[in-house]
Short mmCIF file of C-alpha atoms in Angstrom, two decimals:
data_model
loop_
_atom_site.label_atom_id
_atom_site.label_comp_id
_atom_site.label_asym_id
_atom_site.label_seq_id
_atom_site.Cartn_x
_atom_site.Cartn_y
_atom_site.Cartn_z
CA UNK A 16 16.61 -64.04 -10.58
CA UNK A 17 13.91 -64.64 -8.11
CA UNK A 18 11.61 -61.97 -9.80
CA UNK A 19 12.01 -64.07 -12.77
CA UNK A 20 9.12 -66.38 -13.21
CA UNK A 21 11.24 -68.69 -15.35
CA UNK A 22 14.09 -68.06 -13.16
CA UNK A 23 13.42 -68.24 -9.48
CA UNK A 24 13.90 -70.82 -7.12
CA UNK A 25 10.83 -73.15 -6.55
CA UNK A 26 9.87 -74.25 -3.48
CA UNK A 27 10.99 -77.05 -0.90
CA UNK A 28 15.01 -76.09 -1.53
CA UNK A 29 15.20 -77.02 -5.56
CA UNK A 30 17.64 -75.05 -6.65
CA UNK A 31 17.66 -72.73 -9.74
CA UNK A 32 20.06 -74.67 -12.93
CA UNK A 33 21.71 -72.42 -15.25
CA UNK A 34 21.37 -73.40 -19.10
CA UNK A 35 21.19 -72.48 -22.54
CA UNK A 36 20.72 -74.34 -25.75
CA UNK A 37 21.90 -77.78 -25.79
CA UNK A 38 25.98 -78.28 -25.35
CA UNK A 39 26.07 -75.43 -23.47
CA UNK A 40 28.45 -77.19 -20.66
CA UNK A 41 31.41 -74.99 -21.42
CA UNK A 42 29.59 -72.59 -19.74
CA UNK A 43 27.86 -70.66 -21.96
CA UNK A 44 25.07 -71.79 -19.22
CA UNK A 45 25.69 -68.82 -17.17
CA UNK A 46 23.75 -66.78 -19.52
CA UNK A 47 20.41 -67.81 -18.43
CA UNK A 48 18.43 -69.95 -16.05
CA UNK A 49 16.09 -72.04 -16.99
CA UNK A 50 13.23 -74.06 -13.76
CA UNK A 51 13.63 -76.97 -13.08
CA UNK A 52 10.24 -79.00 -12.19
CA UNK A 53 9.82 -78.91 -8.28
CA UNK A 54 11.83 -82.21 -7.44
CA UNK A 55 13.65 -83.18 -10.81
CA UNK A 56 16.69 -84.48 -10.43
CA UNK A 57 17.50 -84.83 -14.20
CA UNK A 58 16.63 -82.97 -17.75
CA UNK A 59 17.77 -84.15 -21.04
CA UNK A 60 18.21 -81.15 -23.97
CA UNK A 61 18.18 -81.67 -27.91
CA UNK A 62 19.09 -79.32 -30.26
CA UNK A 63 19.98 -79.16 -33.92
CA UNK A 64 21.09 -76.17 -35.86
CA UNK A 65 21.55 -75.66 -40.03
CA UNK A 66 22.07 -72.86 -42.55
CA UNK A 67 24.73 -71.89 -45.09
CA UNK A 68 25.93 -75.39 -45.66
CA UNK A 69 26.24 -75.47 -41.75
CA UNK A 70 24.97 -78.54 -39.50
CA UNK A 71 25.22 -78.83 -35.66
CA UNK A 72 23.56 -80.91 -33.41
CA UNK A 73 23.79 -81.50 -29.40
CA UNK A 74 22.61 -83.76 -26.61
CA UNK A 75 23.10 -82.32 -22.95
CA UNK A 76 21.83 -84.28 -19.97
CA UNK A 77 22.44 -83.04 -16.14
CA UNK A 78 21.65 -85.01 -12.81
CA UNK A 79 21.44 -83.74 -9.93
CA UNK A 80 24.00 -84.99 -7.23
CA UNK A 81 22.48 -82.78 -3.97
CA UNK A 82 19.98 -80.12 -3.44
CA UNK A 83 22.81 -77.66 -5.23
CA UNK A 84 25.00 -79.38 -7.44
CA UNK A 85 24.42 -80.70 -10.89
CA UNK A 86 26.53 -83.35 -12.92
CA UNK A 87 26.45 -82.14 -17.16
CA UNK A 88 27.60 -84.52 -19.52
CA UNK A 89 27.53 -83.09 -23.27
CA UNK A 90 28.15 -84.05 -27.08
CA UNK A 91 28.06 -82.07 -30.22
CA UNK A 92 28.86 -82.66 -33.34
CA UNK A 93 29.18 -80.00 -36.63
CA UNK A 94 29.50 -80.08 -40.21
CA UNK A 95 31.00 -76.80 -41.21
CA UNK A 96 30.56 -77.58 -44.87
CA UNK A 97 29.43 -80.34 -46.94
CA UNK A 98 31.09 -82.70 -47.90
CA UNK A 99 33.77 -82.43 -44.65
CA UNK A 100 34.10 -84.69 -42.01
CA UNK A 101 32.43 -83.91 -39.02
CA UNK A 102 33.36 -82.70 -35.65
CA UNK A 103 32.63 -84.70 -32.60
CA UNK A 104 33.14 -83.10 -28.74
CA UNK A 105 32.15 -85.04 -25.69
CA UNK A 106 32.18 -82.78 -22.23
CA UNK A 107 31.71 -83.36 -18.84
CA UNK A 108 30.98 -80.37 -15.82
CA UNK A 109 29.60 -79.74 -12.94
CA UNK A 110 27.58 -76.96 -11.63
CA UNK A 111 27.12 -75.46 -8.00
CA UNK A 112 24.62 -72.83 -6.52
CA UNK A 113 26.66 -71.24 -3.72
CA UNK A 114 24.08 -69.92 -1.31
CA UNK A 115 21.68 -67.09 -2.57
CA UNK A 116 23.22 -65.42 -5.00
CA UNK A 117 26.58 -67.41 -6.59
CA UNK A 118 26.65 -69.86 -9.42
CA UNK A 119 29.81 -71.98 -10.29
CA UNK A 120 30.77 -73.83 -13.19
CA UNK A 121 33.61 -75.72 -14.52
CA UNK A 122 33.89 -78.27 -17.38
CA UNK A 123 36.38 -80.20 -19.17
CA UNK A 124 35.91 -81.20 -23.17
CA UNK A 125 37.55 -83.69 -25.97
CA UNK A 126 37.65 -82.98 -29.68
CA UNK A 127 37.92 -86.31 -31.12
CA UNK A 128 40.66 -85.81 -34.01
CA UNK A 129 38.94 -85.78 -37.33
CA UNK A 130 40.72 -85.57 -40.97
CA UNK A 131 39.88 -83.85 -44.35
CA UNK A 132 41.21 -84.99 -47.93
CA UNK A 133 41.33 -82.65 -50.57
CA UNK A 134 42.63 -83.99 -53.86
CA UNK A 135 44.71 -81.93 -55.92
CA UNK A 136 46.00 -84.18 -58.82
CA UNK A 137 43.87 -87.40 -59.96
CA UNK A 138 45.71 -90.86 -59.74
CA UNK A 139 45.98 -92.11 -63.40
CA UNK A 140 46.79 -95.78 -63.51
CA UNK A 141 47.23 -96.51 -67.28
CA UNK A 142 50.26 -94.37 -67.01
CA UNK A 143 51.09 -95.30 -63.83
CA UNK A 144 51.01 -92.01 -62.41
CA UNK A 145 50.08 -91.71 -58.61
CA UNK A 146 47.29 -89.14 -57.23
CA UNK A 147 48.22 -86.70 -54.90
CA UNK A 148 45.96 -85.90 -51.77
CA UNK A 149 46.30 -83.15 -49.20
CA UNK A 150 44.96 -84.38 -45.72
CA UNK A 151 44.38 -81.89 -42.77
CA UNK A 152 43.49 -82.75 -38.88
CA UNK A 153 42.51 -81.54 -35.65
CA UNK A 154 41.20 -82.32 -32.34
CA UNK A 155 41.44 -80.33 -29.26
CA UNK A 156 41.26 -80.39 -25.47
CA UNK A 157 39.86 -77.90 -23.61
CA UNK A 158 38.94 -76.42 -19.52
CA UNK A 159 36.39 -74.16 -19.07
CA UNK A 160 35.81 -72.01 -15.72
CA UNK A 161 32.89 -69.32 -15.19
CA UNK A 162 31.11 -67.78 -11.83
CA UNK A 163 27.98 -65.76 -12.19
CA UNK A 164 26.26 -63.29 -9.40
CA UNK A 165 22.26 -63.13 -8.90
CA UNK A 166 20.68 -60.37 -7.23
CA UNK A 167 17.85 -63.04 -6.28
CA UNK A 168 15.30 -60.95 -5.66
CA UNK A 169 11.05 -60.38 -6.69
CA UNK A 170 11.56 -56.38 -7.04
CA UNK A 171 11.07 -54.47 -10.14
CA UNK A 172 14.40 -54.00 -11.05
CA UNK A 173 17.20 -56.94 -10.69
CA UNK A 174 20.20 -58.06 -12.25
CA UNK A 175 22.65 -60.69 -13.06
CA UNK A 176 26.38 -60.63 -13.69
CA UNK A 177 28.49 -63.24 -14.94
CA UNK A 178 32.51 -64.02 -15.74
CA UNK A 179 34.21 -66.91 -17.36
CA UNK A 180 37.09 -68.28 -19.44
CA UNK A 181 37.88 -71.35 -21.63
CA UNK A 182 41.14 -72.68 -22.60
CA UNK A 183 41.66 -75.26 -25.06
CA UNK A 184 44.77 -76.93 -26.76
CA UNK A 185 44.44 -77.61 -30.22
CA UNK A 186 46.39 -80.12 -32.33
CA UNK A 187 46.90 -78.75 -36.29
CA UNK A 188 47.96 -81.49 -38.54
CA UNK A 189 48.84 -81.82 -42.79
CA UNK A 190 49.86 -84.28 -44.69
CA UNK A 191 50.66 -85.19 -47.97
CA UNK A 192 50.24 -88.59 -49.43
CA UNK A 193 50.14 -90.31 -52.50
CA UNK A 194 47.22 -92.61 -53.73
CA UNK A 195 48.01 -95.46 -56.05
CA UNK A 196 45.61 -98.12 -56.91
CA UNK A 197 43.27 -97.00 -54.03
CA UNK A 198 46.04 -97.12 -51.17
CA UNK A 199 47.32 -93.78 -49.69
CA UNK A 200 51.06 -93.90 -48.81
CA UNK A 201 52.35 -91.08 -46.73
CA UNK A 202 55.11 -88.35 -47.78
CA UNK A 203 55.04 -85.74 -45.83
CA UNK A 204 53.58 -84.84 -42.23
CA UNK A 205 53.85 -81.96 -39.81
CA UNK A 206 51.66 -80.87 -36.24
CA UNK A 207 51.38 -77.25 -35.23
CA UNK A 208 49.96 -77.09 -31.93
CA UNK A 209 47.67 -73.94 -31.25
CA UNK A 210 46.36 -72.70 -27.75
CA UNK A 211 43.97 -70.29 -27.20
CA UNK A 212 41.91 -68.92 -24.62
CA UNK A 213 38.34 -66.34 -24.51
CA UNK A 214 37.37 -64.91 -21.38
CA UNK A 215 34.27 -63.79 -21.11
CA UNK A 216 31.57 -60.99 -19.64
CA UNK A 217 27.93 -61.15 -19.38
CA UNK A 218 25.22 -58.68 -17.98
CA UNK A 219 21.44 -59.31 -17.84
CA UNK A 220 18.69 -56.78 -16.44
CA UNK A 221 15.34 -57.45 -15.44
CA UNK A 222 12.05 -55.60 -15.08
CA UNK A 223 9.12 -56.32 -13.51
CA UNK A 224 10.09 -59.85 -14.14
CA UNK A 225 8.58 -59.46 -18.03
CA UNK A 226 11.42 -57.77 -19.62
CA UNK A 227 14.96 -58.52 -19.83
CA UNK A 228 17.84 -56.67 -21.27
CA UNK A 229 21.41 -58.82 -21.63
CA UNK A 230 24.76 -57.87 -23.19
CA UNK A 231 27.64 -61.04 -23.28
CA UNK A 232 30.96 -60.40 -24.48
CA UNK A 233 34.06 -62.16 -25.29
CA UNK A 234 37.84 -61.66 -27.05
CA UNK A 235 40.01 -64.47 -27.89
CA UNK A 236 44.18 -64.94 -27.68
CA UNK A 237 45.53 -67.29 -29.52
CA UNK A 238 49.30 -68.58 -28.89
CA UNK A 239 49.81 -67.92 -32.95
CA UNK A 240 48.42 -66.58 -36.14
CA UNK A 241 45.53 -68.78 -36.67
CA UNK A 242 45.33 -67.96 -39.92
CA UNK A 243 48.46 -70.07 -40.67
CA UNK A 244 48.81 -72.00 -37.53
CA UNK A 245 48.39 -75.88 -39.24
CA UNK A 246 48.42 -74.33 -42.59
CA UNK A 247 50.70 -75.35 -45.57
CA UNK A 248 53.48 -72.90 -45.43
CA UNK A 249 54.97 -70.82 -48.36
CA UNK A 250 57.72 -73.29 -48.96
CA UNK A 251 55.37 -75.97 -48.87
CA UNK A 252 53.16 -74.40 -51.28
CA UNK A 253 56.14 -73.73 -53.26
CA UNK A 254 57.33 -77.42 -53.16
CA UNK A 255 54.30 -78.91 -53.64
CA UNK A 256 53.56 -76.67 -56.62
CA UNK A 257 56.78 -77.49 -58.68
CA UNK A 258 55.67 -80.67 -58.70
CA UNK A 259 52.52 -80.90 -60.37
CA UNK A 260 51.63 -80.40 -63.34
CA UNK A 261 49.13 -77.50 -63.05
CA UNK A 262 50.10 -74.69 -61.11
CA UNK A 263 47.35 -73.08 -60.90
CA UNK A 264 44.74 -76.34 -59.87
CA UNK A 265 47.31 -76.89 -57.35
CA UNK A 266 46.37 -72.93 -55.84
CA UNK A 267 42.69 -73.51 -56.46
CA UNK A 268 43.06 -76.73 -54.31
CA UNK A 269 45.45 -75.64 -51.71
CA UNK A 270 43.11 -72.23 -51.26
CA UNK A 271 39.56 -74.51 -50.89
CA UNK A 272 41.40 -76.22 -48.47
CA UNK A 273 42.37 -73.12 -46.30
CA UNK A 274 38.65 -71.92 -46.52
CA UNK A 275 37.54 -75.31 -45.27
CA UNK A 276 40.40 -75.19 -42.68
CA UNK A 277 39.45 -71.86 -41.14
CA UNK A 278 35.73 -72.89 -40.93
CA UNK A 279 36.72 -75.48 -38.72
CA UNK A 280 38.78 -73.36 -36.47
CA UNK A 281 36.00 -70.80 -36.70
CA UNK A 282 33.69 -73.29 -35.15
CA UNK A 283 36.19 -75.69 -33.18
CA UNK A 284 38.60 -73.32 -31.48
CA UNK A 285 37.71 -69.40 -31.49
CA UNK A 286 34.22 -70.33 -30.46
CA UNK A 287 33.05 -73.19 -28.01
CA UNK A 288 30.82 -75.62 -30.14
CA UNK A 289 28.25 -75.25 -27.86
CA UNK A 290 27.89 -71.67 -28.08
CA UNK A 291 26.94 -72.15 -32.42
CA UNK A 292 23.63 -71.26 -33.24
CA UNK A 293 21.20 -69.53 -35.46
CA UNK A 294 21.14 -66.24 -32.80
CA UNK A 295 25.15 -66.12 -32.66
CA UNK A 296 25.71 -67.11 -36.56
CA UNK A 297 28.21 -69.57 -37.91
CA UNK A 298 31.56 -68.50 -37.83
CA UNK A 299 33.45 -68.56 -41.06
CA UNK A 300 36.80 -68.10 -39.38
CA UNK A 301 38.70 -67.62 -36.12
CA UNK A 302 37.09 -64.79 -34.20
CA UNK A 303 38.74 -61.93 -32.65
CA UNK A 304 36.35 -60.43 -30.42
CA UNK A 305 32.24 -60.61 -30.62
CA UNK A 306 29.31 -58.67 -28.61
CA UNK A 307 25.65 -59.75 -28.49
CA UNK A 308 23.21 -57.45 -26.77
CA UNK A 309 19.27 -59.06 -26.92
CA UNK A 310 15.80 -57.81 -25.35
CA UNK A 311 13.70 -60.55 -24.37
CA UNK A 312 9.77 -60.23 -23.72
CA UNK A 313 7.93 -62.57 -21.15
CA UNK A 314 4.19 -62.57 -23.14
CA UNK A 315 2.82 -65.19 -21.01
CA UNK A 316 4.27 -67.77 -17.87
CA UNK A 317 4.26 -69.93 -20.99
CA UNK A 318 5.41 -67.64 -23.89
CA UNK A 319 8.76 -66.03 -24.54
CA UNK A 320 10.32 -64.14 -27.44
CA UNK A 321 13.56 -62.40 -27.90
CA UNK A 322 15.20 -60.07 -30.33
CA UNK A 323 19.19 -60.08 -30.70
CA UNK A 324 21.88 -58.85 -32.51
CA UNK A 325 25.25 -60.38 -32.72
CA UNK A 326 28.19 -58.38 -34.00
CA UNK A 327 31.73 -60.82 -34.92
CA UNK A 328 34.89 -59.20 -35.40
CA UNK A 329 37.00 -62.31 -37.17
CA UNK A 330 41.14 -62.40 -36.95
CA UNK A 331 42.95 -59.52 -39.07
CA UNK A 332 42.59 -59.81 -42.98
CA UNK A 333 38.79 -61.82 -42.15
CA UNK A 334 36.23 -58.89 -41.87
CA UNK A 335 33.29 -59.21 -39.71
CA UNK A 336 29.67 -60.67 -39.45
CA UNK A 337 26.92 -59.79 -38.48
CA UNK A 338 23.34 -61.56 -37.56
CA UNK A 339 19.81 -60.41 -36.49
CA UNK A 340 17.94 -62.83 -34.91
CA UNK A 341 14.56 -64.12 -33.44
CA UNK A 342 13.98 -66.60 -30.34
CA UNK A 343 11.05 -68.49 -29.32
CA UNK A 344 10.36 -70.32 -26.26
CA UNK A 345 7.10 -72.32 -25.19
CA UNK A 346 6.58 -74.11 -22.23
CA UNK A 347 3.79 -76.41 -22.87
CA UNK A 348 4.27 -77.95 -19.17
CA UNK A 349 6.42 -77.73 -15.94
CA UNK A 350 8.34 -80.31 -16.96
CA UNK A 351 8.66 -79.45 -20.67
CA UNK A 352 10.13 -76.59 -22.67
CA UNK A 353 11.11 -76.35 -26.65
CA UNK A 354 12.29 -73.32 -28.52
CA UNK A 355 13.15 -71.91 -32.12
CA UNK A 356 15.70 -69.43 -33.48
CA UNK A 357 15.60 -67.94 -36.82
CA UNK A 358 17.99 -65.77 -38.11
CA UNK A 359 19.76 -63.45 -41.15
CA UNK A 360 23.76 -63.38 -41.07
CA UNK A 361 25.86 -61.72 -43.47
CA UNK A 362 28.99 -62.29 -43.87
CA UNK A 363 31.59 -59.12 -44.55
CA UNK A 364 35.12 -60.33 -45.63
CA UNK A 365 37.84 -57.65 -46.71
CA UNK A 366 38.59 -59.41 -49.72
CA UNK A 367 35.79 -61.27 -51.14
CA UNK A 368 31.91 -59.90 -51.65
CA UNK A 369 29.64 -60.21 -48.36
CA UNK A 370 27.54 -62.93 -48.06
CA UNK A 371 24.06 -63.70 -46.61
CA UNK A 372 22.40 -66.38 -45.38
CA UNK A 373 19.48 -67.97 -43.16
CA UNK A 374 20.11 -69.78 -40.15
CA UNK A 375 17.69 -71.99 -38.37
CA UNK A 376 17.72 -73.75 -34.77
CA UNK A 377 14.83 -75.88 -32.92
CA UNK A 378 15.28 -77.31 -29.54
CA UNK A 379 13.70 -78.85 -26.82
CA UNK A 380 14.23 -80.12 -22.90
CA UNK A 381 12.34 -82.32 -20.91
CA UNK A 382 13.00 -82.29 -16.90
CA UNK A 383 12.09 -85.36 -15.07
#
């Protein structure tokens, strides 16, 4: 908005750019523009986020390629729990300020395909007795599209409206293999294939370009449960239990291993990895639906704060979350801004006792 001092379009024809935190190509951009330095052609944002056992961290650069269209190129990686392999997503997109008062995004992002061993019987080579090792995979490939609406103006009252939706593809995979004297031999493999897609609503309101009140939205479909989309089935279990020797190490196993597996999802496919942070919370498993309303504060040109609260509604049978959370942005010059996000989530599943923990995000851009 142009009664936004952060917000409005500098002088000489530099257009506005929309962004977020860092990885924000899919479009979570549209939330909230950021200056860019009268003439810069190019920024470069860092971010890392951690809490709960959670890691992210993201590298977005954008170059301009005319006086209204910007070039994004993204990665992000996460570590939903220790001791699991990491996620990697690379993304390219392109922005476009139509005229006065239209933004327009789209993107296009790749999952590399990662894999996860959980053992759940020990090889024992003085009887000659092969381990047994559950692997699971995933990758994904995904479109994003989004237009937002600006009321670009410097009165006391304006607003901003925005739209978008993402669609990704995701590969499932499990496997079963046994481990003898360090080598893993495949026995059993199987790919579910699981395609979802969140459309989403935002709203923002501004007064007297020093307050701002926004509300963002956004429900997800998914082509099948993905609670057991990619999961061992029942017969599997069944199988796979008749032949070990503990029963009941073979459940604790196979259940880790769909808590680790719906952690990923949570972060990989109901939510766009560039939309995890410390002010929405960490998902612990696919999301159904989630609302965020915030109030942010401009104390100084150089000083803002915000206050949010983000309410999660996870897939049937997962409970909710919900996080409070702080944001702080300094600009310590025209061409340089950095921010932190601290946070409280808790964690309310139907069948287990809530949980709580404290997130924590610091980032930074520099426009050149």
């Amino acid at each position: 908005m142009q009664g936004d001092l952060e917000t409005r379009r500098r002088p000489g024809g530099v257009p506005t750019r929309a962004s977020t935190c860092a990885g924000l190509v899919l479009l979570a951009l549209l939330g909230a523009r950021t200056a860019r330095a009268e003439g810069a052609e190019s920024s470069v944002t860092l971010e890392a986020s951690g809490g709960h056992g959670y890691a992210l961290w993201s590298l977005l650069g954008d170059v301009g390629v005319g006086e209204a269209t910007f070039l994004t190129l993204g990665y992000t990686g996460v570590r939903p729990e220790s001791g699991t392999a990491a996620t990697h997503q690379l993304s390219v997109g392109m922005d476009h300020l139509a005229g006065e008062h239209w933004l327009l995004s789209g993107a296009v992002s790749l999952g590399l395909s990662k894999a996860s061993d959980t053992e759940l019987t020990p090889e024992r080579p003085r009887l000659n007795v092969p381990g047994l090792t559950a692997r699971t995979g995933q990758g994904s490939q995904a479109v994003q599209l989004g237009a937002a609406w600006d009321s670009a103006g410097f009165g006391t009252w304006e607003y901003g409206l925005d739209a978008g939706v993402g669609v990704s593809r995701n590969p499932l995979r499990r496997q079963l293999l046994t481990v003898s004297d360090g080598a893993a031999t495949e026995r059993y493999a199987q790919e579910d294939i699981l395609w979802s897609a969140r459309p989403t609503l935002g709203a923002r309101l501004l007064w007297k370009g020093q307050w701002e009140l926004g509300l963002r939205g956004g429900y997800a479909f998914y082509s099948e449960d993905p609670l057991t989309a990619g999961q061992f089935t029942d017969a599997e279990t069944e199988t796979l239990e008749a032949q070990l020797e503990s029963r009941v190490a073979a459940r604790r196993a196979l259940a880790g291993l769909r808590r680790r597996q719906l952690r990923d999802l949570g972060a990989a496919v109901a939510r766009r990895l560039g939309e995890v942070n410390a002010t929405t919370g960490f998902p612990s498993a696919p999301v159904r639906w989630d609302v965020k309303p915030s109030l942010s504060w401009r104390i100084t040109p150089a000083l803002r704060g915000q206050l949010s609260y983000a309410f999660t509604r996870y897939v049937p049978g997962e409970g909710v979350a919900h996080v409070v959370a702080t944001r702080w942005t300094v600009r310590p010059g025209d061409a340089v801004r950095l921010w932190a996000s601290v946070a409280l989530q808790r964690d309310v599943p139907e069948d287990l006792p809530p949980e709580t923990s404290g997130l924590l995000t610091l980032g930074g851009e520099y426009t050149f």
